[in-house]
Coordinates of C-alpha atoms in Angstrom, one line a residue:
Chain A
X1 CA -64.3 12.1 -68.4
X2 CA -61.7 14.5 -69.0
X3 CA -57.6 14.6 -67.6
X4 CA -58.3 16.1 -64.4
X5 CA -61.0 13.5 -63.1
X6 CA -58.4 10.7 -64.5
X7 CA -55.6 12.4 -62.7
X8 CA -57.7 12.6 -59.4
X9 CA -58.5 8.6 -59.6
X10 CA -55.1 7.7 -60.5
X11 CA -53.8 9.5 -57.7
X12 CA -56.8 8.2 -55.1
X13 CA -55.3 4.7 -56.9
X14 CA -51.8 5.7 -56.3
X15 CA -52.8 6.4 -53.2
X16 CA -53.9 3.3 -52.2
X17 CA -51.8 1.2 -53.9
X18 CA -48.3 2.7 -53.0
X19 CA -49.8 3.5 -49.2
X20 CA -48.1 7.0 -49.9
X21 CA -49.3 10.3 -48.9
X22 CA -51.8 12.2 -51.1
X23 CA -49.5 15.4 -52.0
X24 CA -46.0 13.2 -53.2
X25 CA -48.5 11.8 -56.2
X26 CA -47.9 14.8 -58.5
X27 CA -48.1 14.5 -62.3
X28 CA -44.5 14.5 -62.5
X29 CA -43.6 11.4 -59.8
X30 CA -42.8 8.3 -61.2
X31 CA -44.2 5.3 -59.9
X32 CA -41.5 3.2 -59.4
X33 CA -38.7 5.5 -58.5
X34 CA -40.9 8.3 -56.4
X35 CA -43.7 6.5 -55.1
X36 CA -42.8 3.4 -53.4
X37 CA -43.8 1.1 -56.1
X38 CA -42.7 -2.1 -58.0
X39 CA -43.5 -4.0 -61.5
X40 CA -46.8 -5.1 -59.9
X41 CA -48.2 -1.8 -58.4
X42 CA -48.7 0.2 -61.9
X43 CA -50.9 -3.2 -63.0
X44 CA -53.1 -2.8 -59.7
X45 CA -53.5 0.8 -60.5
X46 CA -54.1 0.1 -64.0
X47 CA -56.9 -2.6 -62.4
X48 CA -58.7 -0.6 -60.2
X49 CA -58.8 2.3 -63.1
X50 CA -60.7 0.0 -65.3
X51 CA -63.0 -0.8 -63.0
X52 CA -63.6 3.0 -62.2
X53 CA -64.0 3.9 -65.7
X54 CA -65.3 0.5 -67.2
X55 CA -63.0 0.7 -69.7
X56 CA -60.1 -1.7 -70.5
X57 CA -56.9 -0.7 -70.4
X58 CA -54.3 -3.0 -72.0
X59 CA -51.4 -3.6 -70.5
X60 CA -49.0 -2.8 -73.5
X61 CA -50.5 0.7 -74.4
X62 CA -48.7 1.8 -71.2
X63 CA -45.4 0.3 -72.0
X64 CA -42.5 3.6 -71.5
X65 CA -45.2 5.0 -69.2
X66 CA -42.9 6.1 -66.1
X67 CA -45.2 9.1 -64.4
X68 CA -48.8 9.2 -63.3
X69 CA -49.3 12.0 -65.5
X70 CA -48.1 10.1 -68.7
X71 CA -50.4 7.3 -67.7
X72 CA -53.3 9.9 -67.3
X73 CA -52.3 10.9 -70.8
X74 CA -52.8 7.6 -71.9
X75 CA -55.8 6.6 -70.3
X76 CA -57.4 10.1 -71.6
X77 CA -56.9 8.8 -75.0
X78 CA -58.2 5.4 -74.4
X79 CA -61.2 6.4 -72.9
X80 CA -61.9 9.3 -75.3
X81 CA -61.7 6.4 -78.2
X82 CA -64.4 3.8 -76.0
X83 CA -66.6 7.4 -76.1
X84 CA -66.7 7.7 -79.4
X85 CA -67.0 3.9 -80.6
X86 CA -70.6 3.3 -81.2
X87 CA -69.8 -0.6 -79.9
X88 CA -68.7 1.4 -76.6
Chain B
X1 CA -22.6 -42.8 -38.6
X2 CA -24.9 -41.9 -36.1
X3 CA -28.7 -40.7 -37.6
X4 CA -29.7 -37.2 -37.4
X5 CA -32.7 -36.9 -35.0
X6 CA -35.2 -34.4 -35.4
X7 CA -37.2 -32.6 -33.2
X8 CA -40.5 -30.7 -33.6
X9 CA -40.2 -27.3 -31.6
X10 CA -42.9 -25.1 -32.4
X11 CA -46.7 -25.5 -33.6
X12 CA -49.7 -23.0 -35.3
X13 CA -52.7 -23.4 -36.7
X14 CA -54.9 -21.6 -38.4
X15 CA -58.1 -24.0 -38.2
X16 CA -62.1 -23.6 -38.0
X17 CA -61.8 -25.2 -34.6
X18 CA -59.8 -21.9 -33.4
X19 CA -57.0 -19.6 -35.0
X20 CA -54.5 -20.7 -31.7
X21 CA -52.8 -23.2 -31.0
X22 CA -54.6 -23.4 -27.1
X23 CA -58.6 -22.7 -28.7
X24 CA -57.8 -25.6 -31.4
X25 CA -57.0 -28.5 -28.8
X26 CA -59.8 -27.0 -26.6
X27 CA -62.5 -27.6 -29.1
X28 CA -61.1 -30.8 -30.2
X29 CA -60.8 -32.4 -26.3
X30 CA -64.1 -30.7 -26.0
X31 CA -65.7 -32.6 -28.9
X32 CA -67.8 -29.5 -30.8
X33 CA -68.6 -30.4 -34.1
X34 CA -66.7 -26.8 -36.5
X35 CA -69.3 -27.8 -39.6
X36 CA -72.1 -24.5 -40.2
X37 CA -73.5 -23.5 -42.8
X38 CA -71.1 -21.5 -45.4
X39 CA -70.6 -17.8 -44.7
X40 CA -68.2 -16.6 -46.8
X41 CA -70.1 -17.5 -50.1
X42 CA -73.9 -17.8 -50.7
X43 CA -74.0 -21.5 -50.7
X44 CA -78.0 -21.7 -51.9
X45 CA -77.0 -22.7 -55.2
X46 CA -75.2 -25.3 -54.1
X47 CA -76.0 -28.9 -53.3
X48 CA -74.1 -29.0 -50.2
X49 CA -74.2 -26.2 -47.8
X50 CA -72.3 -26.4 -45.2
X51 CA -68.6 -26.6 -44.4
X52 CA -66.2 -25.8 -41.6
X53 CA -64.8 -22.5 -42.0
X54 CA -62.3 -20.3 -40.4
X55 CA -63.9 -17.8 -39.2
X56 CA -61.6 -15.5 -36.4
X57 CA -58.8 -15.4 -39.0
X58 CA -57.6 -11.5 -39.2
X59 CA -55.2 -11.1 -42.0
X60 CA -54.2 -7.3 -40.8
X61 CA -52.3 -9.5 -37.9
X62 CA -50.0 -10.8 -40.2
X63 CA -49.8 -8.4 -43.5
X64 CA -49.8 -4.6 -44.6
X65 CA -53.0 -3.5 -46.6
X66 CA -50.7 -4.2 -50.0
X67 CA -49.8 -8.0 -49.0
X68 CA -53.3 -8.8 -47.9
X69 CA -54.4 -7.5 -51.5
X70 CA -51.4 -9.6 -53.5
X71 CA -52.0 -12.6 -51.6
X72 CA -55.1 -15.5 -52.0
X73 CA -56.4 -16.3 -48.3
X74 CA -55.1 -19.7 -48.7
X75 CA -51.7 -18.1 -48.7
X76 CA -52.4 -16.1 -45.8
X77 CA -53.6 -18.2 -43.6
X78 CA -50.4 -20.5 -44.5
X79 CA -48.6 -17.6 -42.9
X80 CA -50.5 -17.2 -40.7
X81 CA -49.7 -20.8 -39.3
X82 CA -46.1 -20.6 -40.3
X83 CA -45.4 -17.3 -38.0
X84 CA -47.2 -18.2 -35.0
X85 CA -45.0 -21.3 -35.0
X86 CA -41.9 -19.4 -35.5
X87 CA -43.1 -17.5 -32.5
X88 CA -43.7 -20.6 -30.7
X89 CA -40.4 -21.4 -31.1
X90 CA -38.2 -19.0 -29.6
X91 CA -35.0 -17.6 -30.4
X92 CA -33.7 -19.7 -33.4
X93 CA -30.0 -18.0 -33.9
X94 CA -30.0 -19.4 -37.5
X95 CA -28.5 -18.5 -40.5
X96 CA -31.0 -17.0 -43.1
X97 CA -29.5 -19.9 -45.7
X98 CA -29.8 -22.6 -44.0
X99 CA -33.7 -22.3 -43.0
X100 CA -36.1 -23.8 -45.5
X101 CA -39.7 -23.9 -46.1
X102 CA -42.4 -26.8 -47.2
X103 CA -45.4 -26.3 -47.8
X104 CA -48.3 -28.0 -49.5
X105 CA -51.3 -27.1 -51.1
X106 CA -54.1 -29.0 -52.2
X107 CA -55.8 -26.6 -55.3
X108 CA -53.6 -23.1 -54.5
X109 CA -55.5 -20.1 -55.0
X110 CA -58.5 -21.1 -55.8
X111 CA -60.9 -18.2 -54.4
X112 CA -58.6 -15.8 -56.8
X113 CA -59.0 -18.3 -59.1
X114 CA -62.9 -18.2 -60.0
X115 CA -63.2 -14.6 -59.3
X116 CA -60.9 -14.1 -62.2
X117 CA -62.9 -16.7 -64.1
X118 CA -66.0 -15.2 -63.8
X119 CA -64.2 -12.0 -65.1
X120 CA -62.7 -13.7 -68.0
X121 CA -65.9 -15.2 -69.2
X122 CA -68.4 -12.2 -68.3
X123 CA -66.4 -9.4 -69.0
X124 CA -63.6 -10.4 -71.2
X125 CA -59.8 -10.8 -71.1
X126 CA -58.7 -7.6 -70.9
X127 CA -60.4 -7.9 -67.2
X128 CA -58.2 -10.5 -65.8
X129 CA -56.7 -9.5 -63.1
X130 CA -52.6 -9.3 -63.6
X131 CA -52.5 -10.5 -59.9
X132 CA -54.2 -13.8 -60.8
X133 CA -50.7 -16.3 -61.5
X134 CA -48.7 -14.8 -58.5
X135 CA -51.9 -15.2 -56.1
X136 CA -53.3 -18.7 -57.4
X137 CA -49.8 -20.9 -58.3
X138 CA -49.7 -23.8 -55.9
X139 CA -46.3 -22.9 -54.2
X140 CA -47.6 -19.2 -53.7
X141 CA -47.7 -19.9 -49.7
X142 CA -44.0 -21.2 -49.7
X143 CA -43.2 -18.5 -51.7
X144 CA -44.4 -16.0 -49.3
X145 CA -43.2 -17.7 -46.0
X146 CA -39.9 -17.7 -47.6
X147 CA -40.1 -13.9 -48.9
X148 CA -41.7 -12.8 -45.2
X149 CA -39.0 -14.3 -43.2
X150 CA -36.2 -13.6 -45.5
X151 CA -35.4 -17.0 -45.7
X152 CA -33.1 -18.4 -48.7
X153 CA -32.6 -21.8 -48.0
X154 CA -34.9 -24.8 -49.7
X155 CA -38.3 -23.7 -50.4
X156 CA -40.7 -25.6 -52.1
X157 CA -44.4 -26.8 -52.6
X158 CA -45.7 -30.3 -52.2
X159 CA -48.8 -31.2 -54.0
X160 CA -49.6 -34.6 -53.1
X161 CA -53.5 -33.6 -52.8
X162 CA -55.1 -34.5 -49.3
X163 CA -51.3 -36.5 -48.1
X164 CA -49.4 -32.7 -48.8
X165 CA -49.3 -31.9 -45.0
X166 CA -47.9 -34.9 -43.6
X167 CA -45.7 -34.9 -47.0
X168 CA -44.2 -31.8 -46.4
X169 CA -43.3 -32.4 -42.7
X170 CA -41.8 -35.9 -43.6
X171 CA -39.7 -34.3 -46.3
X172 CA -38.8 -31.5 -44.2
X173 CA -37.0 -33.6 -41.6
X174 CA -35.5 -35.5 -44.7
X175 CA -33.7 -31.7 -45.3
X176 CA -32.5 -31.6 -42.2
X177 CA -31.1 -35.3 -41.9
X178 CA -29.5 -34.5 -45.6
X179 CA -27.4 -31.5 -44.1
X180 CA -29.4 -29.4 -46.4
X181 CA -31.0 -27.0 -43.5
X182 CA -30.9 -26.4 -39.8
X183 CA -34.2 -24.7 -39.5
X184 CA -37.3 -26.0 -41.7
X185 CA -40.8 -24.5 -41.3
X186 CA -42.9 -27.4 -42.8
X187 CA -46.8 -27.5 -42.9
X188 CA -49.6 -26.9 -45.5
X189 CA -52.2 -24.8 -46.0
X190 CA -56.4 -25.2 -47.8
X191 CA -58.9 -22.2 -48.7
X192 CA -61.2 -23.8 -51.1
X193 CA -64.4 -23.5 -49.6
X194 CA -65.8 -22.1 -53.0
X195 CA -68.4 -23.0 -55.5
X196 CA -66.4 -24.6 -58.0
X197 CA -64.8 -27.1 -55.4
X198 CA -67.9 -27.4 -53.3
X199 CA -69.6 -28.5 -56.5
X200 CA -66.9 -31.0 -57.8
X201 CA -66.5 -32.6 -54.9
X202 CA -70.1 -33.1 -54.2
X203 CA -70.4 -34.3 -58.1
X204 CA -68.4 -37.1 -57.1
X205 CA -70.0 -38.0 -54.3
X206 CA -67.3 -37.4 -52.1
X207 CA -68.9 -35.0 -49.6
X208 CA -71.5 -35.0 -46.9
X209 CA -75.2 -34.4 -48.1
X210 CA -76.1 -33.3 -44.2
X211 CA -77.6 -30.2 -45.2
X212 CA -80.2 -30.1 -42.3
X213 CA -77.7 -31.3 -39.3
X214 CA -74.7 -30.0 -40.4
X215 CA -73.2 -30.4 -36.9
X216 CA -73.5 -34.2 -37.3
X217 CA -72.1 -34.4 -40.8
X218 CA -68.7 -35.4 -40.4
X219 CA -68.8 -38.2 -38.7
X220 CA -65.5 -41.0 -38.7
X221 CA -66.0 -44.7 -38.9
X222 CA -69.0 -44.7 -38.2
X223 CA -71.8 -46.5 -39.7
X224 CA -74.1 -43.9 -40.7
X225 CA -71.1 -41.9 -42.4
X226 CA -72.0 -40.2 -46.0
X227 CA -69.3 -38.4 -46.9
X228 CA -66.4 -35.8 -45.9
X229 CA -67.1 -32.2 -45.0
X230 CA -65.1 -29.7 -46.7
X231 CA -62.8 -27.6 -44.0
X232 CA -60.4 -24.9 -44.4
X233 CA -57.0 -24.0 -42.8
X234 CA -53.2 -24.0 -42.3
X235 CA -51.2 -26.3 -40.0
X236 CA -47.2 -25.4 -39.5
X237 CA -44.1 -26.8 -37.4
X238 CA -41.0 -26.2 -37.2
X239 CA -38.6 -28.5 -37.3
X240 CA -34.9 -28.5 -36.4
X241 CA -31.9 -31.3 -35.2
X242 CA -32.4 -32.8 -31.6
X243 CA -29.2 -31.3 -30.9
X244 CA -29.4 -28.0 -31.9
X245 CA -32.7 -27.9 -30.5
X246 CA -31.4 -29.0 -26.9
X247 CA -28.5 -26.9 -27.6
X248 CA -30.7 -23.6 -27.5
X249 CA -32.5 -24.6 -24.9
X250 CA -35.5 -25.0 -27.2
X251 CA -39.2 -26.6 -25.9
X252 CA -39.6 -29.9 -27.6
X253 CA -42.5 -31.5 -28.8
X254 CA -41.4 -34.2 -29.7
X255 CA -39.7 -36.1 -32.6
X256 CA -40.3 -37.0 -35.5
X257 CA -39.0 -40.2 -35.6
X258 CA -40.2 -42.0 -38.8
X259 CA -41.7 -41.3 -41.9
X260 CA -43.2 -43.5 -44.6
X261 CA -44.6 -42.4 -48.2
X262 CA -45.7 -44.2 -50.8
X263 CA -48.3 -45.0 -53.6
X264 CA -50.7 -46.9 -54.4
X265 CA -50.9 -46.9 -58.1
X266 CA -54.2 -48.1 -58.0
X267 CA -56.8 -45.6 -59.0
X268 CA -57.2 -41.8 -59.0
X269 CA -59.7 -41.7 -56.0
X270 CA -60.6 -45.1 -55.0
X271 CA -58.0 -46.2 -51.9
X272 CA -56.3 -49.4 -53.0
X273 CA -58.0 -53.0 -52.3
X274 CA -57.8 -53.8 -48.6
X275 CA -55.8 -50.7 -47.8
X276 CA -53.1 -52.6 -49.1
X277 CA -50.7 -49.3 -50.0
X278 CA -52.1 -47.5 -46.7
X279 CA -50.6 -50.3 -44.9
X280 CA -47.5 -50.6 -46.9
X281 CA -46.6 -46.7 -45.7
X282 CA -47.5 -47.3 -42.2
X283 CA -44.6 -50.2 -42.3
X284 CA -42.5 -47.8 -43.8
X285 CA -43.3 -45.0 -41.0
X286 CA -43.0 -47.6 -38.2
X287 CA -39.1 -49.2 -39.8
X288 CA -37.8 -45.7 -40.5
X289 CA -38.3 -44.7 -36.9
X290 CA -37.1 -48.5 -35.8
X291 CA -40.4 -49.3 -34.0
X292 CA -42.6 -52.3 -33.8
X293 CA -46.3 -51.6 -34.3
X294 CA -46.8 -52.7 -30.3
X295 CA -44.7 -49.4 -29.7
X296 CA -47.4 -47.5 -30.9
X297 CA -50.2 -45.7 -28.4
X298 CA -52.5 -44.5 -30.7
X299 CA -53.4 -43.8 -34.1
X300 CA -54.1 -40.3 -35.9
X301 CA -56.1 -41.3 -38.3
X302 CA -56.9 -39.6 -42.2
X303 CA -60.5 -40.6 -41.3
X304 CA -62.3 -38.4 -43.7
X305 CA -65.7 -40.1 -42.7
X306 CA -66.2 -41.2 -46.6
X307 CA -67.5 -44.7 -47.2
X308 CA -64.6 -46.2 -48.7
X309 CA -61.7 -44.2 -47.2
X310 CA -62.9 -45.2 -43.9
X311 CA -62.8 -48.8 -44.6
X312 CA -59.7 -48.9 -46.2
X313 CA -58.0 -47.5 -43.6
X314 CA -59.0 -49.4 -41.0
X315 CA -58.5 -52.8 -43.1
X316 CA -54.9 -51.1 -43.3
X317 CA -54.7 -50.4 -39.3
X318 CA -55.6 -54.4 -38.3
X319 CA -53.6 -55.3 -41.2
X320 CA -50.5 -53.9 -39.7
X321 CA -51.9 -53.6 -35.8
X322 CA -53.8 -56.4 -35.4
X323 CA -57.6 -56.0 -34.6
X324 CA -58.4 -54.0 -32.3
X325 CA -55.4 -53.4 -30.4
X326 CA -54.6 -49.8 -30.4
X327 CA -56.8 -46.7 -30.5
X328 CA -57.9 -44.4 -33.3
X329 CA -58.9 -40.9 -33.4
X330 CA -60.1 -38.4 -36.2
X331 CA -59.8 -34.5 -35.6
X332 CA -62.4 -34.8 -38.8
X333 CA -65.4 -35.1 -36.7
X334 CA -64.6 -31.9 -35.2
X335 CA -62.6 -30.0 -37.9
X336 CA -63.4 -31.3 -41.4
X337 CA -61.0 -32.3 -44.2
X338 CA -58.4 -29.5 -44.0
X339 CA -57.1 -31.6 -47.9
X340 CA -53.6 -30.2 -47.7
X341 CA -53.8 -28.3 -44.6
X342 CA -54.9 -31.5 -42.8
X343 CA -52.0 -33.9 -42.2
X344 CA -50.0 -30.7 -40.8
X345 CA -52.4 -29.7 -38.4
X346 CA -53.3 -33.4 -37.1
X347 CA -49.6 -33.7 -36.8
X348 CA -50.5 -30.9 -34.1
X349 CA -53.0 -32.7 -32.7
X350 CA -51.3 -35.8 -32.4
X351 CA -47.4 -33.6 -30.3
X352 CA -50.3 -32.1 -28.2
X353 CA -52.4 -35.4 -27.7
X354 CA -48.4 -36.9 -26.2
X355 CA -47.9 -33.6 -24.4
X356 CA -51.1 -34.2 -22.3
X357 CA -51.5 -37.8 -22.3
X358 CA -54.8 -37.6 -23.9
X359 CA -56.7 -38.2 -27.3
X360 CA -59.4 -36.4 -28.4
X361 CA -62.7 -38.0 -29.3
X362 CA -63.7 -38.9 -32.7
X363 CA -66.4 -36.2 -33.0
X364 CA -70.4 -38.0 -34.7
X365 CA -68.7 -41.6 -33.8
X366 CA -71.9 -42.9 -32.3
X367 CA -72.2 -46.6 -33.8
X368 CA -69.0 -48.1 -34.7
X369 CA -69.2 -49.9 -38.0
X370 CA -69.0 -53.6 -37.4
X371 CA -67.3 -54.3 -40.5
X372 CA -64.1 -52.1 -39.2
X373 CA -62.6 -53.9 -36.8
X374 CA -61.2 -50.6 -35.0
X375 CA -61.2 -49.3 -32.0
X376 CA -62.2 -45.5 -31.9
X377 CA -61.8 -42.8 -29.4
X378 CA -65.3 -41.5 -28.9
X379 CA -67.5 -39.8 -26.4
X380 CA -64.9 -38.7 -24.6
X381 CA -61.4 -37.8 -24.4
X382 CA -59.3 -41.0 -23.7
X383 CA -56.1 -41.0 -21.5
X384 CA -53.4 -42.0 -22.5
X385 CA -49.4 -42.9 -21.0
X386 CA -47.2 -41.3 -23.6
X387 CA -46.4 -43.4 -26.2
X388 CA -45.7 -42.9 -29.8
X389 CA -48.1 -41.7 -32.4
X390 CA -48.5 -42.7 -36.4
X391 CA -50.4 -39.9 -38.2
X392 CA -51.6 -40.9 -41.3
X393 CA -52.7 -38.9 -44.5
X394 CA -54.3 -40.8 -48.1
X395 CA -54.4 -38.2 -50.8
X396 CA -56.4 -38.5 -54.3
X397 CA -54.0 -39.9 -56.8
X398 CA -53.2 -42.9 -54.1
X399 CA -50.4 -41.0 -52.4
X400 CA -49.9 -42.1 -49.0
X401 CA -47.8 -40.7 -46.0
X402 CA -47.6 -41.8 -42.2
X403 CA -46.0 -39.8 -39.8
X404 CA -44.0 -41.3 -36.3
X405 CA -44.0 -38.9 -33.4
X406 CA -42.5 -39.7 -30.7
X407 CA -42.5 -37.7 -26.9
X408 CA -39.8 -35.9 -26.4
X409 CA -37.0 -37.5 -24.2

C-alpha cells in the first residue's frame, strides 16, 4: 500500500473521528490545532488505521507527529517494514 | 440547629421495563415479567440464556457520534437516566459549583472490557484499544455526567456492588445536609449483560437456570425461586434542600428522610446469619429519619429471588417489623437485578408507588414461602394510603443500605 491509499484512509479516519468536512483534512492540517481534535482523537485514528491495514502501529513511533501527512509518512514506513518481514 | 431536609425532585430511568419514566411504572403496575432471551450477545454458549435487557435505549438521543464511540453503554445509559431527571426537574438556577454528582457502578465498563480482552489475547497488545481505561474505570459515568453538565462540584463513584444505588442517593443527601452542594444528581448505573459476567455469576450459582420459561425466572420470595436474573440499566434523582426546592417552585417527590448503611462483615456473598446486619441498617434508616417501624407503609425490597438473599431479608423485615405486618414488594420479578443500577431505580419505584398510592406486584410470586414470614404484594397491584417507604439494597461484600422516603408534605 503505498502514501496515497494511507493518506485517503487517514483522511476517511480523520473524517470520522474529528466529524470535520472532507476537504479541511489536507496533508498539511494538524490534528489538534486544524481539525477539531484532542489527545484522544489521533489514538482512534491511529486504531481504526490498524484495523484497516492489519498492521500495528505503536503509539510511540508517532510521538512529534502534528499533521496527517507526517503520520502518513510514518505509517508508510511501518507498513512497508510488516511487507518485507517474512514473520509479516 | 434545625436539620437540613431533603427533597427528591426529579426521576429517570433507563430500565428493561421501559427507557421512561411513565412506560417503567406501567410495566411494573402491570406485572409483565422484562426477562427474554439475550439479544445483544449470542448467549448459546452460555449456561444461562436469558436476561432482562434494555432494549429501546437510543444513545444518538443523548451523545454526538464521537461521545457514543468514547463512552461504554454502561456509561451512557447512566446519562441517559441522569438527563432525563434533570429534565424532570425544571429550572434549577444553581450554581455550576455547587451541583454534584453520585454515581455507582457495579463492574464499570465491562462490555469494553472483554472486547479489549479478547484483542489482547488473540491479537496482541499492540491491539488494545487506547480507549479501554477512560471507557471501563468504575467512576467513568460520574465522570461524564459531571463533564456533560458542566458541573464542578463533588463528583464521585460508589462501588458498594449490588447496595451502590441506594448508596449513592443516601450519600448524596449527606452532601447536601453537609453544605457541600445545593444540587446533587445521585443514581447508578449496570451494563453487564456479557459473557464473562453471565458466566461468573452463574458459576456461582447465583443466577436463574430458567432457560425454557424465562418469563418466570425471576421470581421473589417465593418458594420455587432458583436464582436472580441478570438485568441492565440506570436509575437517577435529583436531589436538592426542602427549601430551595419549595423556594423554586419545584414538584416534589418526596423526601428522603433517613438513611442507614452498614456492614455486615460476615462473608463475601453469603448475607449475614438471620439478616442480622440487614436489620441493623433498616434501624439505622428508620432513627435517621426519626420514625418507628409502625410508620412505615410498605417495604421496597432488594428481593433478588436468590435462595438465601430472600430469606435473609425477610428474617431481617419481621425482625425489625414484626411478622407479617407491613407489605413487601420486589420490582425484580419484573425487572431483574439492575446490581448497581438497582437501588436507584427502586428508589423510583418506591416516590412513584407514594405518588399514586399504590404498590406494584411482586412479579412470579405465586406460592409464598412458608418459612418467610412476609407478606408480599402479588397478583395485583395493592393500594395503598401514603405512608413512608424503606427501600432496601444488600450488596456482595455484606454492604447494606436502606433508604426512608417519605411523601411530600
Amino acid at each position: 500500500m503505498d502514501r496515497d491509499q494511507i493518506l485517503e484512509l487517514l483522511t476517511d479516519a480523520a473524517v470520522e473521528v474529528m466529524d470535520v468536512a472532507r476537504e479541511v483534512v489536507t496533508p498539511e492540517a494538524r490534528f489538534v490545532e486544524d481539525l477539531n481534535g484532542d489527545s484522544l482523537s489521533v489514538l482512534e485514528i491511529l486504531e481504526i488505521l490498524q484495523e484497516k491495514l492489519d498492521v500495528d502501529l505503536p503509539t510511540e513511533s508517532f510521538d512529534g507527529v502534528a499533521t496527517v501527512g507526517e503520520a502518513a509518512d510514518v505509517i508508510t514506513k511501518i507498513a512497508a517494514e510488516r511487507a518485507e518481514s517474512p514473520a509479516g | 440547629m434545625t436539620r437540613i431536609r431533603i427533597a427528591i425532585t426529579g426521576v429517570g430511568v433507563k430500565t428493561p421495563a421501559g427507557c421512561d419514566v411513565d412506560t417503567f411504572w406501567a410495566t411494573l403496575l402491570a406485572g409483565r415479567s422484562c426477562a427474554a432471551p439475550i439479544r445483544r450477545i449470542d448467549p448459546a454458549a452460555l449456561p444461562v440464556r436469558f436476561a432482562c435487557e434494555v432494549t429501546d435505549f437510543d444513545p444518538s438521543v443523548y451523545f454526538d457520534s464521537k461521545e457514543t464511540r468514547r463512552t461504554d453503554r454502561v456509561a451512557q445509559l447512566a446519562f441517559g437516566a441522569a438527563a432525563d431527571a434533570l429534565a424532570d426537574a425544571g429550572e434549577l438556577g444553581a450554581d455550576p459549583a455547587r451541583c454534584g454528582v453520585v454515581a455507582a457502578a457495579g463492574v464499570g465498563g465491562l462490555i469494553t472490557q472483554e472486547e479489549q480482552e479478547y484483542n489482547l489475547f488473540s491479537r496482541g497488545p499492540a491491539r488494545v484499544s487506547p480507549m479501554l481505561v477512560p471507557m471501563m474505570m468504575p467512576n467513568a459515568a460520574a465522570a461524564l455526567v459531571g463533564m456533560k453538565l458542566g458541573w464542578t462540584g463533588p463528583n464521585f463513584c460508589i462501588a458498594t456492588a449490588c447496595a451502590g444505588g441506594t448508596n449513592a442517593i443516601g450519600e448524596a443527601g449527606r452532601l447536601i445536609r453537609e453544605g457541600s452542594s445545593d444540587i446533587v444528581l445521585a443514581g447508578g448505573s449496570e451494563a453487564c449483560v456479557t459473557p464473562i459476567a453471565i458466566a461468573a455469576f452463574a458459576r456461582m450459582g447465583a443466577l436463574s437456570n430458567r432457560n425454557d420459561e424465562p418469563q418466570l425466572a425471576s421470581r421473589p420470595f417465593d418458594i420455587d425461586r432458583d436464582g436472580f436474573v441478570m438485568g441492565e440499566g440506570a436509575g437517577f434523582v435529583v436531589l436538592e434542600s426542602w427549601d430551595r426546592a419549595v423556594a423554586r417552585g419545584a414538584h416534589i417527590y418526596g423526601e428522603l428522610a433517613g438513611y442507614g448503611r452498614n456492614s455486615d462483615a460476615y462473608h463475601v456473598t453469603a448475607p449475614s446469619p438471620g439478616g442480622a446486619g440487614a436489620a441493623d441498617c433498616m434501624r439505622l434508616a428508620l432513627n435517621d429519619a426519626g420514625l418507628t417501624p409502625g410508620d412505615i407503609g410498605h417495604i421496597n425490597a432488594h428481593g433478588t429471588s436468590t435462595d438465601l438473599n430472600d430469606a435473609a431479608e425477610a428474617e431481617a423485615v419481621v425482625k425489625v417489623f414484626g411478622e407479617r405486618t407491613l407489605p413487601l414488594t420486589s420490582a425484580k420479578g419484573s425487572i431483574g437485578h439492575l446490581i448497581a443500577a438497582a437501588g436507584a431505580v427502586e428508589a423510583v419505584a418506591s416516590l412513584l408507588a407514594m405518588r399514586d398510592g399504590v404498590i406494584p406486584p411482586t412479579v412470579n410470586h405465586e406460592r409464598a414461602d412458608p418459612d418467610l414470614g412476609v407478606d408480599i404484594v402479588a397478583g395485583a397491584p395493592r393500594p395503598l394510603a401514603a405512608a413512608p417507604v424503606v427501600s432496601n439494597s444488600f450488596g456482595f461484600g455484606g454492604h447494606n443500605a436502606s433508604l426512608v422516603l417519605t411523601p411530600p408534605s
